[in-house]
């Protein structure tokens, strides 16, 4: 009787270990070091460092479906959310840099994290930024039917009542917050007088704006599209230098008299910096032609995403430039310190 | 009445053999996914969405909706038969479902669960058809102070789910709240209680805690017990008796309504409404002592509420484009891929398509009942598998399921640790439910409080100047006082009962 129990416990333990082993990720069989080895020869893992359902996740799934079909190898989207994107990014950086573990990146998991007071366990140097899929402006959003019809209305009111401005953002070190600070600087309002209302992201923020609980929201066009089209939110201005094709009637900040405030929400593909150059090239050229394919751009449009391919050099320059600006802002305003 | 005509058109569209087959496949896959701990609707939909895009729009959406409904429903099967809540929403279902299964009444319990789901699901779809735009506008009135008040109201449930000792319940609740704070906090972005461990900065995953406390601890208990807990010999009739139906019908309607209204609020998950409705039923019951020991109403309430919330979640989704839960967010993406733009004009712009989707929800709900009632016999066979075979399988499913949520090995470790903690907590009769409840509500409570303070510039008066928040807070205070009073009285009674009949057990631990 006793030995039976022992054996069954042993079996339970053994099976549990087996199950654990099965979970331990892809095998590390690496390709041989030829000049330009065939790629991909087996399924690729595309790690999304956010929960399923968000903008970057949906765009990544579209990319995985498109390139997976093109290359004839499955691209599995794996969500590893947590710590603002640091968890998923770190998991890609610690995996074998053989090009079979790829990161879906965006501004939140790079610029925002790296500029913030709580540094993640990696730097920009650890990443090879391959190219962008989406590069789109943020939109300044207020409640529909309220007192603000234009950006000028909002500017005038905030100058008169800075203490009454509430704006929603995912945190102190987020691109949304940085954009609001730059806007306030531009119109000459003291940032310390306004109030940030922290939130969990678009699905938390947008109803708060539409319901009049929070005055201003700064959200990328993908997130904003639903409630704007539903007539619940009024877009005042976009943060790009030219108007967004998704909102052709909405002026840019510069057109509304707010100078020198430009920011964007991008999502793209990154590899660990140790990954083979040939793999990065293959991704880059495939993404370039993907964004010229009407079938893919039509899919992006259904997701309310604004596609733009920036190659590795342009992409890296954009992120470096933003990071320098944002790091300076964090220092100047002592954000999160 | 135009709606009705359009709905009939939708049915004509959805009732073709090919579409029915899609609904069937969707519901089957969803049910299976829902039964496996940790899989649930979100990954099931996310994984299968690429395959459905190969189908036509109507067929694709019908299949996705089927997966969603199936998964929400499937969770109750393992919850009732094995006492393992595959998802948070299924925790209250286990409270009475598992005791019923142990008493050999697993069949009727599953039957009542299926019927409750159906009733509530249909209720939700009806609300969606007739009141969608009207209700969506009301939901926007809920801002941070109102959500905070709602969370406080939900917290009063603790008193009723603490078992014999309110003090133990409060201790467990606070512990749950403490664990929920692990990770990067709102607003400041500072890491809390991470002890320098990088994986902890992402917080403790809900599914790991549930699986650990409820499922893995169950396996450990099984290993430790000398006499194996014999599985139910017979399951009883699958079809609940007329008396059972009559007994639970009011519960289904009440809980369905609670679930429906909570589903309108983005952020109030099926789990919140499942817990709240269980609590409401226990309060309204003439024999609250029966709850936790195998009361059919305790199965019907969370099941109906959870499913009504799942259906009415489509209202903010369709009319405003706000997904109130992760699976709905993915479903929204599916809708958008097919060119459907949510908003008040949705019904005008994409009429026939939307009505086909709504009709398919009806069909999906009917299929669930049709599928599950005869299948109950097969599911129940699960409980007849010898425990020494079943337990290792359960353990493997737990490990795989926990891993799948965030693809994290660390989460598996967390689940095992909570399994050991759960074993000792159960052994020494500390109630687990308050812990889970506070763990679930903690982040939203904190966030809505911080948001309210930010809006009011640090003044607590914001909770009293909002009429909605004030009413909810007063309700919470009254409920708390009444519960404590009732609890004292019933405890006195139980003690006097024990004095008269020392052979009667008074263990009312709501484990």
mmCIF file of N, CA and C in Angstrom, chain B residues 393-481:
data_model
loop_
_atom_site.group_PDB
_atom_site.id
_atom_site.type_symbol
_atom_site.label_atom_id
_atom_site.label_comp_id
_atom_site.label_asym_id
_atom_site.label_seq_id
_atom_site.Cartn_x
_atom_site.Cartn_y
_atom_site.Cartn_z
ATOM 1 N N UNK B 393 -2.980 13.981 -14.496
ATOM 2 C CA UNK B 393 -3.446 14.650 -15.720
ATOM 3 C C UNK B 393 -3.832 16.092 -15.401
ATOM 4 N N UNK B 394 -4.552 16.245 -14.286
ATOM 5 C CA UNK B 394 -4.966 17.584 -13.875
ATOM 6 C C UNK B 394 -3.735 18.462 -13.669
ATOM 7 N N UNK B 395 -2.729 17.880 -13.009
ATOM 8 C CA UNK B 395 -1.522 18.654 -12.715
ATOM 9 C C UNK B 395 -0.836 19.113 -14.009
ATOM 10 N N UNK B 396 -0.773 18.207 -14.975
ATOM 11 C CA UNK B 396 -0.137 18.567 -16.247
ATOM 12 C C UNK B 396 -0.925 19.679 -16.939
ATOM 13 N N UNK B 397 -2.245 19.515 -16.955
ATOM 14 C CA UNK B 397 -3.076 20.544 -17.587
ATOM 15 C C UNK B 397 -2.872 21.886 -16.904
ATOM 16 N N UNK B 398 -2.769 21.846 -15.576
ATOM 17 C CA UNK B 398 -2.565 23.078 -14.818
ATOM 18 C C UNK B 398 -1.267 23.746 -15.240
ATOM 19 N N UNK B 399 -0.204 22.961 -15.287
ATOM 20 C CA UNK B 399 1.114 23.507 -15.602
ATOM 21 C C UNK B 399 1.109 24.107 -17.006
ATOM 22 N N UNK B 400 0.575 23.359 -17.952
ATOM 23 C CA UNK B 400 0.549 23.852 -19.333
ATOM 24 C C UNK B 400 -0.324 25.100 -19.432
ATOM 25 N N UNK B 401 -1.487 25.035 -18.778
ATOM 26 C CA UNK B 401 -2.412 26.164 -18.838
ATOM 27 C C UNK B 401 -1.804 27.425 -18.261
ATOM 28 N N UNK B 402 -1.176 27.309 -17.098
ATOM 29 C CA UNK B 402 -0.566 28.473 -16.460
ATOM 30 C C UNK B 402 0.542 29.037 -17.352
ATOM 31 N N UNK B 403 1.309 28.140 -17.935
ATOM 32 C CA UNK B 403 2.408 28.605 -18.801
ATOM 33 C C UNK B 403 1.856 29.393 -19.989
ATOM 34 N N UNK B 404 0.764 28.906 -20.549
ATOM 35 C CA UNK B 404 0.226 29.495 -21.785
ATOM 36 C C UNK B 404 -0.213 30.941 -21.622
ATOM 37 N N UNK B 405 -0.659 31.315 -20.415
ATOM 38 C CA UNK B 405 -1.248 32.646 -20.248
ATOM 39 C C UNK B 405 -0.274 33.743 -20.674
ATOM 40 N N UNK B 406 0.941 33.705 -20.125
ATOM 41 C CA UNK B 406 1.905 34.746 -20.485
ATOM 42 C C UNK B 406 3.174 34.144 -21.076
ATOM 43 N N UNK B 407 3.114 32.834 -21.374
ATOM 44 C CA UNK B 407 4.291 32.123 -21.875
ATOM 45 C C UNK B 407 5.468 32.320 -20.932
ATOM 46 N N UNK B 408 5.192 32.143 -19.663
ATOM 47 C CA UNK B 408 6.215 32.431 -18.663
ATOM 48 C C UNK B 408 6.400 31.257 -17.720
ATOM 49 N N UNK B 409 7.641 30.803 -17.590
ATOM 50 C CA UNK B 409 7.983 29.713 -16.673
ATOM 51 C C UNK B 409 7.836 30.186 -15.229
ATOM 52 N N UNK B 410 8.102 31.464 -15.021
ATOM 53 C CA UNK B 410 8.012 32.015 -13.676
ATOM 54 C C UNK B 410 6.585 31.847 -13.135
ATOM 55 N N UNK B 411 5.598 32.036 -14.013
ATOM 56 C CA UNK B 411 4.206 31.903 -13.592
ATOM 57 C C UNK B 411 3.902 30.479 -13.115
ATOM 58 N N UNK B 412 4.567 29.493 -13.715
ATOM 59 C CA UNK B 412 4.370 28.103 -13.302
ATOM 60 C C UNK B 412 4.880 27.919 -11.878
ATOM 61 N N UNK B 413 6.038 28.517 -11.615
ATOM 62 C CA UNK B 413 6.622 28.459 -10.274
ATOM 63 C C UNK B 413 5.672 29.101 -9.267
ATOM 64 N N UNK B 414 5.134 30.264 -9.646
ATOM 65 C CA UNK B 414 4.193 30.966 -8.770
ATOM 66 C C UNK B 414 2.994 30.062 -8.478
ATOM 67 N N UNK B 415 2.483 29.381 -9.497
ATOM 68 C CA UNK B 415 1.314 28.509 -9.311
ATOM 69 C C UNK B 415 1.645 27.392 -8.318
ATOM 70 N N UNK B 416 2.840 26.811 -8.433
ATOM 71 C CA UNK B 416 3.209 25.711 -7.539
ATOM 72 C C UNK B 416 3.326 26.224 -6.105
ATOM 73 N N UNK B 417 3.933 27.406 -5.947
ATOM 74 C CA UNK B 417 4.053 27.983 -4.605
ATOM 75 C C UNK B 417 2.659 28.219 -4.011
ATOM 76 N N UNK B 418 1.756 28.769 -4.833
ATOM 77 C CA UNK B 418 0.410 28.998 -4.318
ATOM 78 C C UNK B 418 -0.330 27.688 -4.080
ATOM 79 N N UNK B 419 0.053 26.638 -4.794
ATOM 80 C CA UNK B 419 -0.527 25.335 -4.540
ATOM 81 C C UNK B 419 -0.196 24.866 -3.130
ATOM 82 N N UNK B 420 1.057 25.035 -2.732
ATOM 83 C CA UNK B 420 1.485 24.621 -1.395
ATOM 84 C C UNK B 420 0.813 25.500 -0.344
ATOM 85 N N UNK B 421 0.789 26.817 -0.604
ATOM 86 C CA UNK B 421 0.122 27.728 0.331
ATOM 87 C C UNK B 421 -1.349 27.333 0.467
ATOM 88 N N UNK B 422 -1.981 27.059 -0.672
ATOM 89 C CA UNK B 422 -3.396 26.695 -0.670
ATOM 90 C C UNK B 422 -3.654 25.429 0.132
ATOM 91 N N UNK B 423 -2.739 24.487 0.035
ATOM 92 C CA UNK B 423 -2.880 23.236 0.790
ATOM 93 C C UNK B 423 -2.947 23.514 2.286
ATOM 94 N N UNK B 424 -2.020 24.349 2.772
ATOM 95 C CA UNK B 424 -2.015 24.624 4.208
ATOM 96 C C UNK B 424 -3.213 25.480 4.626
ATOM 97 N N UNK B 425 -3.579 26.431 3.767
ATOM 98 C CA UNK B 425 -4.732 27.269 4.096
ATOM 99 C C UNK B 425 -5.989 26.423 4.215
ATOM 100 N N UNK B 426 -6.147 25.458 3.313
ATOM 101 C CA UNK B 426 -7.327 24.599 3.367
ATOM 102 C C UNK B 426 -7.288 23.700 4.589
ATOM 103 N N UNK B 427 -6.106 23.198 4.852
ATOM 104 C CA UNK B 427 -5.956 22.271 5.969
ATOM 105 C C UNK B 427 -6.353 22.951 7.280
ATOM 106 N N UNK B 428 -5.973 24.252 7.417
ATOM 107 C CA UNK B 428 -6.278 24.947 8.662
ATOM 108 C C UNK B 428 -7.490 25.857 8.529
ATOM 109 N N UNK B 429 -8.320 25.595 7.513
ATOM 110 C CA UNK B 429 -9.620 26.265 7.365
ATOM 111 C C UNK B 429 -9.543 27.769 7.269
ATOM 112 N N UNK B 430 -8.633 28.261 6.442
ATOM 113 C CA UNK B 430 -8.647 29.685 6.113
ATOM 114 C C UNK B 430 -9.330 29.817 4.759
ATOM 115 N N UNK B 431 -10.358 30.671 4.666
ATOM 116 C CA UNK B 431 -11.125 30.721 3.410
ATOM 117 C C UNK B 431 -10.311 31.313 2.260
ATOM 118 N N UNK B 432 -10.380 30.656 1.110
ATOM 119 C CA UNK B 432 -9.601 31.102 -0.050
ATOM 120 C C UNK B 432 -10.314 32.185 -0.861
ATOM 121 N N UNK B 433 -11.655 32.157 -0.810
ATOM 122 C CA UNK B 433 -12.394 33.040 -1.710
ATOM 123 C C UNK B 433 -12.140 34.533 -1.436
ATOM 124 N N UNK B 434 -12.125 34.972 -0.168
ATOM 125 C CA UNK B 434 -11.828 36.397 0.048
ATOM 126 C C UNK B 434 -10.462 36.790 -0.519
ATOM 127 N N UNK B 435 -9.526 35.888 -0.450
ATOM 128 C CA UNK B 435 -8.195 36.170 -0.990
ATOM 129 C C UNK B 435 -8.279 36.437 -2.495
ATOM 130 N N UNK B 436 -8.946 35.526 -3.184
ATOM 131 C CA UNK B 436 -9.068 35.663 -4.643
ATOM 132 C C UNK B 436 -9.851 36.919 -5.004
ATOM 133 N N UNK B 437 -10.899 37.173 -4.234
ATOM 134 C CA UNK B 437 -11.749 38.331 -4.522
ATOM 135 C C UNK B 437 -10.939 39.629 -4.426
ATOM 136 N N UNK B 438 -10.196 39.786 -3.353
ATOM 137 C CA UNK B 438 -9.427 41.017 -3.179
ATOM 138 C C UNK B 438 -8.274 41.081 -4.168
ATOM 139 N N UNK B 439 -7.709 39.933 -4.447
ATOM 140 C CA UNK B 439 -6.632 39.898 -5.434
ATOM 141 C C UNK B 439 -7.160 40.384 -6.785
ATOM 142 N N UNK B 440 -8.389 39.984 -7.106
ATOM 143 C CA UNK B 440 -9.000 40.380 -8.371
ATOM 144 C C UNK B 440 -9.346 41.865 -8.377
ATOM 145 N N UNK B 441 -9.921 42.339 -7.250
ATOM 146 C CA UNK B 441 -10.422 43.714 -7.232
ATOM 147 C C UNK B 441 -9.324 44.727 -6.917
ATOM 148 N N UNK B 442 -8.255 44.262 -6.297
ATOM 149 C CA UNK B 442 -7.211 45.171 -5.828
ATOM 150 C C UNK B 442 -6.761 46.192 -6.865
ATOM 151 N N UNK B 443 -6.289 45.745 -8.023
ATOM 152 C CA UNK B 443 -5.737 46.709 -8.982
ATOM 153 C C UNK B 443 -6.757 47.750 -9.436
ATOM 154 N N UNK B 444 -8.003 47.319 -9.694
ATOM 155 C CA UNK B 444 -9.002 48.276 -10.177
ATOM 156 C C UNK B 444 -9.412 49.239 -9.058
ATOM 157 N N UNK B 445 -9.491 48.710 -7.819
ATOM 158 C CA UNK B 445 -9.820 49.570 -6.684
ATOM 159 C C UNK B 445 -8.770 50.662 -6.540
ATOM 160 N N UNK B 446 -7.522 50.243 -6.572
ATOM 161 C CA UNK B 446 -6.438 51.193 -6.383
ATOM 162 C C UNK B 446 -6.406 52.208 -7.518
ATOM 163 N N UNK B 447 -6.508 51.711 -8.740
ATOM 164 C CA UNK B 447 -6.423 52.604 -9.898
ATOM 165 C C UNK B 447 -7.562 53.618 -9.883
ATOM 166 N N UNK B 448 -8.790 53.152 -9.602
ATOM 167 C CA UNK B 448 -9.907 54.099 -9.646
ATOM 168 C C UNK B 448 -9.792 55.100 -8.493
ATOM 169 N N UNK B 449 -9.194 54.678 -7.371
ATOM 170 C CA UNK B 449 -8.984 55.622 -6.271
ATOM 171 C C UNK B 449 -7.954 56.684 -6.667
ATOM 172 N N UNK B 450 -6.835 56.225 -7.230
ATOM 173 C CA UNK B 450 -5.786 57.155 -7.649
ATOM 174 C C UNK B 450 -6.329 58.114 -8.709
ATOM 175 N N UNK B 451 -7.116 57.578 -9.634
ATOM 176 C CA UNK B 451 -7.697 58.424 -10.685
ATOM 177 C C UNK B 451 -8.633 59.470 -10.078
ATOM 178 N N UNK B 452 -9.463 59.029 -9.135
ATOM 179 C CA UNK B 452 -10.403 59.956 -8.505
ATOM 180 C C UNK B 452 -9.647 61.071 -7.788
ATOM 181 N N UNK B 453 -8.599 60.684 -7.059
ATOM 182 C CA UNK B 453 -7.829 61.676 -6.311
ATOM 183 C C UNK B 453 -7.164 62.666 -7.258
ATOM 184 N N UNK B 454 -6.735 62.158 -8.404
ATOM 185 C CA UNK B 454 -6.079 63.012 -9.372
ATOM 186 C C UNK B 454 -7.068 64.017 -9.954
ATOM 187 N N UNK B 455 -8.286 63.559 -10.208
ATOM 188 C CA UNK B 455 -9.309 64.433 -10.773
ATOM 189 C C UNK B 455 -9.749 65.481 -9.756
ATOM 190 N N UNK B 456 -9.891 65.057 -8.481
ATOM 191 C CA UNK B 456 -10.427 65.964 -7.469
ATOM 192 C C UNK B 456 -9.322 66.775 -6.804
ATOM 193 N N UNK B 457 -8.097 66.624 -7.257
ATOM 194 C CA UNK B 457 -6.966 67.307 -6.653
ATOM 195 C C UNK B 457 -6.801 66.901 -5.189
ATOM 196 N N UNK B 458 -7.019 65.631 -4.927
ATOM 197 C CA UNK B 458 -6.741 65.091 -3.601
ATOM 198 C C UNK B 458 -7.869 65.215 -2.605
ATOM 199 N N UNK B 459 -9.063 65.607 -3.047
ATOM 200 C CA UNK B 459 -10.159 65.763 -2.096
ATOM 201 C C UNK B 459 -11.065 64.539 -2.121
ATOM 202 N N UNK B 460 -11.318 63.974 -0.925
ATOM 203 C CA UNK B 460 -12.159 62.780 -0.841
ATOM 204 C C UNK B 460 -13.622 63.084 -1.134
ATOM 205 N N UNK B 461 -13.968 64.366 -1.174
ATOM 206 C CA UNK B 461 -15.374 64.725 -1.365
ATOM 207 C C UNK B 461 -15.911 64.232 -2.707
ATOM 208 N N UNK B 462 -15.031 63.897 -3.626
ATOM 209 C CA UNK B 462 -15.475 63.453 -4.954
ATOM 210 C C UNK B 462 -16.397 62.236 -4.866
ATOM 211 N N UNK B 463 -16.188 61.403 -3.820
ATOM 212 C CA UNK B 463 -17.016 60.203 -3.699
ATOM 213 C C UNK B 463 -18.417 60.530 -3.189
ATOM 214 N N UNK B 464 -18.587 61.728 -2.608
ATOM 215 C CA UNK B 464 -19.895 62.059 -2.044
ATOM 216 C C UNK B 464 -20.645 63.062 -2.900
ATOM 217 N N UNK B 465 -19.931 63.743 -3.783
ATOM 218 C CA UNK B 465 -20.618 64.700 -4.650
ATOM 219 C C UNK B 465 -21.161 64.022 -5.897
ATOM 220 N N UNK B 466 -20.646 62.846 -6.229
ATOM 221 C CA UNK B 466 -21.213 62.104 -7.355
ATOM 222 C C UNK B 466 -22.393 61.297 -6.842
ATOM 223 N N UNK B 467 -23.595 61.586 -7.330
ATOM 224 C CA UNK B 467 -24.769 60.876 -6.794
ATOM 225 C C UNK B 467 -24.664 59.365 -6.968
ATOM 226 N N UNK B 468 -24.182 58.919 -8.111
ATOM 227 C CA UNK B 468 -24.111 57.473 -8.356
ATOM 228 C C UNK B 468 -23.173 56.824 -7.349
ATOM 229 N N UNK B 469 -21.997 57.439 -7.172
ATOM 230 C CA UNK B 469 -21.018 56.876 -6.241
ATOM 231 C C UNK B 469 -21.580 56.864 -4.830
ATOM 232 N N UNK B 470 -22.256 57.955 -4.454
ATOM 233 C CA UNK B 470 -22.787 58.062 -3.094
ATOM 234 C C UNK B 470 -23.799 56.952 -2.824
ATOM 235 N N UNK B 471 -24.714 56.762 -3.759
ATOM 236 C CA UNK B 471 -25.740 55.727 -3.584
ATOM 237 C C UNK B 471 -25.079 54.360 -3.443
ATOM 238 N N UNK B 472 -24.100 54.072 -4.271
ATOM 239 C CA UNK B 472 -23.451 52.758 -4.202
ATOM 240 C C UNK B 472 -22.724 52.591 -2.871
ATOM 241 N N UNK B 473 -22.070 53.660 -2.413
ATOM 242 C CA UNK B 473 -21.334 53.564 -1.145
ATOM 243 C C UNK B 473 -22.287 53.341 0.025
ATOM 244 N N UNK B 474 -23.433 54.040 0.024
ATOM 245 C CA UNK B 474 -24.411 53.849 1.102
ATOM 246 C C UNK B 474 -24.907 52.408 1.091
ATOM 247 N N UNK B 475 -25.181 51.915 -0.118
ATOM 248 C CA UNK B 475 -25.624 50.530 -0.269
ATOM 249 C C UNK B 475 -24.586 49.573 0.317
ATOM 250 N N UNK B 476 -23.328 49.849 0.026
ATOM 251 C CA UNK B 476 -22.247 48.998 0.523
ATOM 252 C C UNK B 476 -22.220 49.005 2.044
ATOM 253 N N UNK B 477 -22.375 50.196 2.654
ATOM 254 C CA UNK B 477 -22.335 50.307 4.114
ATOM 255 C C UNK B 477 -23.487 49.535 4.730
ATOM 256 N N UNK B 478 -24.677 49.676 4.143
ATOM 257 C CA UNK B 478 -25.845 48.978 4.676
ATOM 258 C C UNK B 478 -25.640 47.462 4.576
ATOM 259 N N UNK B 479 -25.173 47.010 3.413
ATOM 260 C CA UNK B 479 -24.966 45.573 3.223
ATOM 261 C C UNK B 479 -23.962 45.023 4.219
ATOM 262 N N UNK B 480 -22.915 45.785 4.437
ATOM 263 C CA UNK B 480 -21.863 45.340 5.358
ATOM 264 C C UNK B 480 -22.452 45.164 6.753
ATOM 265 N N UNK B 481 -23.205 46.184 7.213
ATOM 266 C CA UNK B 481 -23.783 46.135 8.556
ATOM 267 C C UNK B 481 -24.740 44.962 8.675
#
